[in-house]
Coordinates of C-alpha atoms in Angstrom, one line a residue:
Chain A
G1 CA 0.0 0.0 0.0
E2 CA 1.0 3.7 -0.1
S3 CA 3.4 4.7 2.6
V4 CA 2.6 7.7 4.7
G5 CA 5.1 10.0 6.3
L6 CA 5.0 10.5 10.1
H7 CA 4.6 13.9 11.7
L8 CA 7.6 15.0 13.8
P9 CA 8.0 15.4 17.5
T10 CA 9.3 18.8 18.6
L11 CA 11.9 20.1 21.1
S12 CA 12.4 23.7 22.2
V13 CA 15.5 24.8 24.0
Q14 CA 16.8 28.2 25.2
E15 CA 19.8 29.5 23.3
G16 CA 23.0 28.6 25.2
D17 CA 21.5 25.5 26.8
N18 CA 22.4 22.0 25.8
S19 CA 20.1 19.9 23.6
I20 CA 19.6 16.2 23.8
I21 CA 17.8 14.5 20.9
N22 CA 16.9 10.8 21.2
C23 CA 16.4 8.0 18.8
A24 CA 15.4 4.4 19.4
Y25 CA 16.3 1.7 17.0
S26 CA 14.9 -1.7 16.7
N27 CA 17.4 -3.9 14.8
S28 CA 20.1 -5.4 17.1
A29 CA 22.1 -6.2 14.0
S30 CA 22.6 -2.5 13.1
D31 CA 26.3 -1.8 13.2
Y32 CA 26.6 1.8 12.0
F33 CA 24.6 4.9 12.9
I34 CA 24.4 8.5 11.5
W35 CA 22.8 11.7 12.7
Y36 CA 21.6 14.1 10.1
K37 CA 20.4 17.7 10.3
Q38 CA 17.8 19.0 7.9
E39 CA 17.1 22.7 7.7
S40 CA 13.8 23.9 6.1
G41 CA 13.9 23.5 2.4
K42 CA 17.2 21.8 2.3
G43 CA 18.5 18.3 2.0
P44 CA 19.8 16.4 5.1
Q45 CA 23.3 17.2 6.2
F46 CA 25.6 14.6 7.8
I47 CA 26.5 15.6 11.3
I48 CA 28.3 12.7 13.0
D49 CA 28.4 9.0 12.9
I50 CA 29.3 6.1 15.2
R51 CA 30.0 2.4 14.8
S52 CA 28.5 -0.2 17.0
N53 CA 31.9 -1.0 18.7
M54 CA 31.8 2.5 20.2
D55 CA 29.7 4.0 23.0
K56 CA 30.5 7.6 22.4
R57 CA 31.9 9.9 19.8
Q58 CA 32.5 13.6 19.9
G59 CA 32.6 16.2 17.2
Q60 CA 32.5 20.0 17.3
R61 CA 29.8 20.9 19.9
V62 CA 28.1 17.5 19.2
T63 CA 28.3 14.2 21.0
V64 CA 26.7 11.0 20.0
L65 CA 26.0 8.3 22.6
L66 CA 25.1 4.7 21.7
N67 CA 23.5 2.3 24.2
K68 CA 23.3 -1.0 22.4
T69 CA 21.7 -2.7 25.4
V70 CA 18.5 -0.7 25.1
K71 CA 19.0 0.2 21.4
H72 CA 19.1 3.9 22.0
L73 CA 21.0 6.6 20.3
S74 CA 21.3 10.2 21.4
L75 CA 22.7 13.4 20.0
Q76 CA 23.8 16.1 22.4
I77 CA 24.4 19.6 21.1
A78 CA 26.3 21.9 23.5
A79 CA 25.6 25.6 23.8
T80 CA 22.7 25.4 21.3
Q81 CA 22.6 28.3 18.9
P82 CA 19.7 29.7 16.7
G83 CA 21.4 28.2 13.7
D84 CA 20.9 24.7 15.2
S85 CA 17.2 25.0 14.7
A86 CA 16.3 22.2 12.3
V87 CA 15.0 18.7 12.1
Y88 CA 17.4 16.0 13.3
F89 CA 17.1 12.4 12.5
C90 CA 19.1 9.3 13.0
A91 CA 19.9 6.5 10.6
E92 CA 20.9 2.9 11.4
K93 CA 22.6 0.6 9.0
A94 CA 21.8 -3.1 9.2
G95 CA 23.3 -5.3 6.5
N96 CA 23.1 -3.3 3.3
Q97 CA 20.2 -1.2 4.3
F98 CA 19.8 2.2 6.0
Y99 CA 16.7 2.9 8.1
F100 CA 15.8 6.4 9.0
G101 CA 14.1 7.7 12.1
T102 CA 11.1 10.0 11.9
G103 CA 13.1 13.0 13.2
T104 CA 12.8 15.6 15.9
S105 CA 12.2 19.3 15.1
L106 CA 14.5 21.4 17.3
T107 CA 13.6 25.0 17.9
V108 CA 16.1 27.3 19.6
I109 CA 14.6 30.2 21.5
P110 CA 16.8 33.3 21.5
Chain B
G1 CA 32.5 15.7 3.7
A2 CA 31.3 14.3 0.4
V3 CA 29.2 16.4 -1.9
V4 CA 26.0 15.4 -3.7
S5 CA 24.3 17.9 -6.0
Q6 CA 20.9 18.0 -7.5
H7 CA 19.6 19.8 -10.5
P8 CA 17.3 21.6 -10.8
S9 CA 16.8 22.9 -7.2
W10 CA 13.2 23.8 -8.0
V11 CA 10.9 23.4 -10.9
I12 CA 7.4 24.5 -11.8
C13 CA 5.6 22.6 -14.6
K14 CA 2.2 22.1 -16.1
S15 CA 0.2 19.0 -15.5
G16 CA 0.9 16.3 -18.0
T17 CA 4.5 17.2 -18.6
S18 CA 7.6 15.2 -17.6
V19 CA 10.3 16.5 -15.3
K20 CA 13.8 15.1 -15.0
I21 CA 15.9 15.6 -11.9
E22 CA 19.6 14.8 -11.8
C23 CA 21.6 13.6 -8.8
R24 CA 25.4 13.7 -8.9
S25 CA 28.1 12.7 -6.5
L26 CA 30.7 15.3 -7.1
D27 CA 33.8 14.0 -5.4
F28 CA 33.2 10.2 -5.0
Q29 CA 31.9 7.3 -6.8
A30 CA 28.5 6.2 -5.5
T31 CA 27.9 2.5 -5.5
T32 CA 24.2 3.1 -4.7
M33 CA 21.9 6.1 -5.0
F34 CA 18.6 6.5 -3.4
W35 CA 15.5 8.7 -4.2
Y36 CA 13.2 10.0 -1.5
R37 CA 10.3 12.3 -1.4
Q38 CA 9.3 14.4 1.5
F39 CA 6.1 16.3 2.4
P40 CA 6.2 19.4 4.7
K41 CA 7.1 18.5 8.3
Q42 CA 7.2 14.8 7.5
S43 CA 10.0 12.3 7.4
L44 CA 11.8 11.1 4.3
M45 CA 9.9 8.4 2.3
L46 CA 12.2 6.1 0.3
M47 CA 11.0 5.8 -3.3
A48 CA 13.6 3.6 -4.9
T49 CA 17.2 2.3 -4.7
S50 CA 19.4 2.7 -7.7
N51 CA 22.5 0.7 -8.5
E52 CA 24.7 1.7 -11.4
G53 CA 24.1 -0.3 -14.5
S54 CA 21.0 -2.2 -13.2
K55 CA 17.3 -1.6 -12.7
A56 CA 16.2 0.4 -9.8
T57 CA 14.4 -1.3 -6.9
Y58 CA 11.2 0.5 -6.1
E59 CA 9.5 0.6 -2.7
Q60 CA 5.9 -0.7 -2.4
G61 CA 3.4 1.7 -3.7
V62 CA 5.8 3.6 -5.9
E63 CA 4.9 3.4 -9.6
K64 CA 8.0 2.5 -11.6
D65 CA 6.5 3.6 -14.9
K66 CA 5.7 7.0 -13.4
F67 CA 9.0 7.6 -11.6
L68 CA 11.7 6.5 -14.0
I69 CA 15.1 6.1 -12.6
N70 CA 18.3 5.8 -14.6
H71 CA 21.6 5.2 -13.0
A72 CA 24.0 5.6 -16.0
S73 CA 27.3 6.0 -14.1
L74 CA 28.8 5.8 -10.7
T75 CA 28.3 9.6 -10.3
L76 CA 24.9 10.2 -11.9
S77 CA 21.4 9.1 -11.3
T78 CA 18.3 10.7 -12.8
L79 CA 14.6 10.6 -11.7
T80 CA 12.0 11.4 -14.3
V81 CA 8.5 12.2 -13.1
T82 CA 6.4 11.3 -16.1
S83 CA 3.0 12.9 -16.9
A84 CA 3.2 14.9 -13.7
H85 CA 0.1 15.7 -11.8
P86 CA -0.5 18.2 -8.9
E87 CA -0.3 15.4 -6.4
D88 CA 3.3 14.8 -7.5
S89 CA 4.3 18.2 -6.1
S90 CA 6.8 17.5 -3.4
F91 CA 10.4 17.8 -2.3
Y92 CA 12.5 15.1 -3.9
I93 CA 15.8 14.3 -2.4
C94 CA 18.5 12.0 -3.6
S95 CA 21.3 10.4 -1.6
A96 CA 24.5 8.6 -2.6
R97 CA 26.2 5.9 -0.7
R98 CA 30.0 6.2 -0.5
G99 CA 31.7 2.9 -0.4
G100 CA 34.1 1.7 2.2
T101 CA 33.8 0.1 5.6
Q102 CA 31.2 2.5 6.8
E103 CA 29.3 3.3 3.5
T104 CA 28.1 6.6 4.7
Q105 CA 25.1 8.0 2.9
Y106 CA 25.2 11.7 1.8
F107 CA 22.2 13.6 0.7
G108 CA 21.7 16.1 -2.1
P109 CA 20.1 19.5 -1.4
G110 CA 16.7 18.5 -2.8
T111 CA 14.5 19.5 -5.7
R112 CA 11.2 21.1 -5.1
L113 CA 8.6 20.2 -7.7
L114 CA 5.4 22.2 -8.2
V115 CA 2.9 20.8 -10.7
L116 CA 0.2 23.2 -11.7

């Protein structure tokens, strides 16, 4: 049948605060994960990735945490800025397939 | 990071015409390319997976005769929306998978299609 897109959950944070965006995945065989940022009217932009043999990976102002026990992935953004306002979604790779989360819409309040 | 381009970035066409969208990986060879469509405030919907030199694999519910995909080279895939109708108006995004141990997937900037 025809697939239907899902509406996005939202998160609002004050400028300067830290943001935490969560993602649950279902496939225990997933071995590679990516976080993307999508601004309005633009394509998704790669932010950070992590392999399943790691628990944590840090980038510039961003940290990804992976908890394989509960199949949970999180993206932490430090000192959130107005330019961070966007939709963030995770992707998991299992075998040869990527599966994308529905995304979270982050709004930064000045 | 790897760069994926799309052309055109937006297009307005009359109902019944066909529209071709190009997706190019600019600085790497893409073993696989993907086509998505996205409605406002909704998640990406995978339409088809395209491998160079072979037929695309379409997701359930996607008409392959309406959305023609050609993956002529390791850096170029095209999506042609044939006999476009207003309900085909959407944001179409391609992505390209870079090979290697991680096979990271990079997205293009998207093409906004408006069918009048």
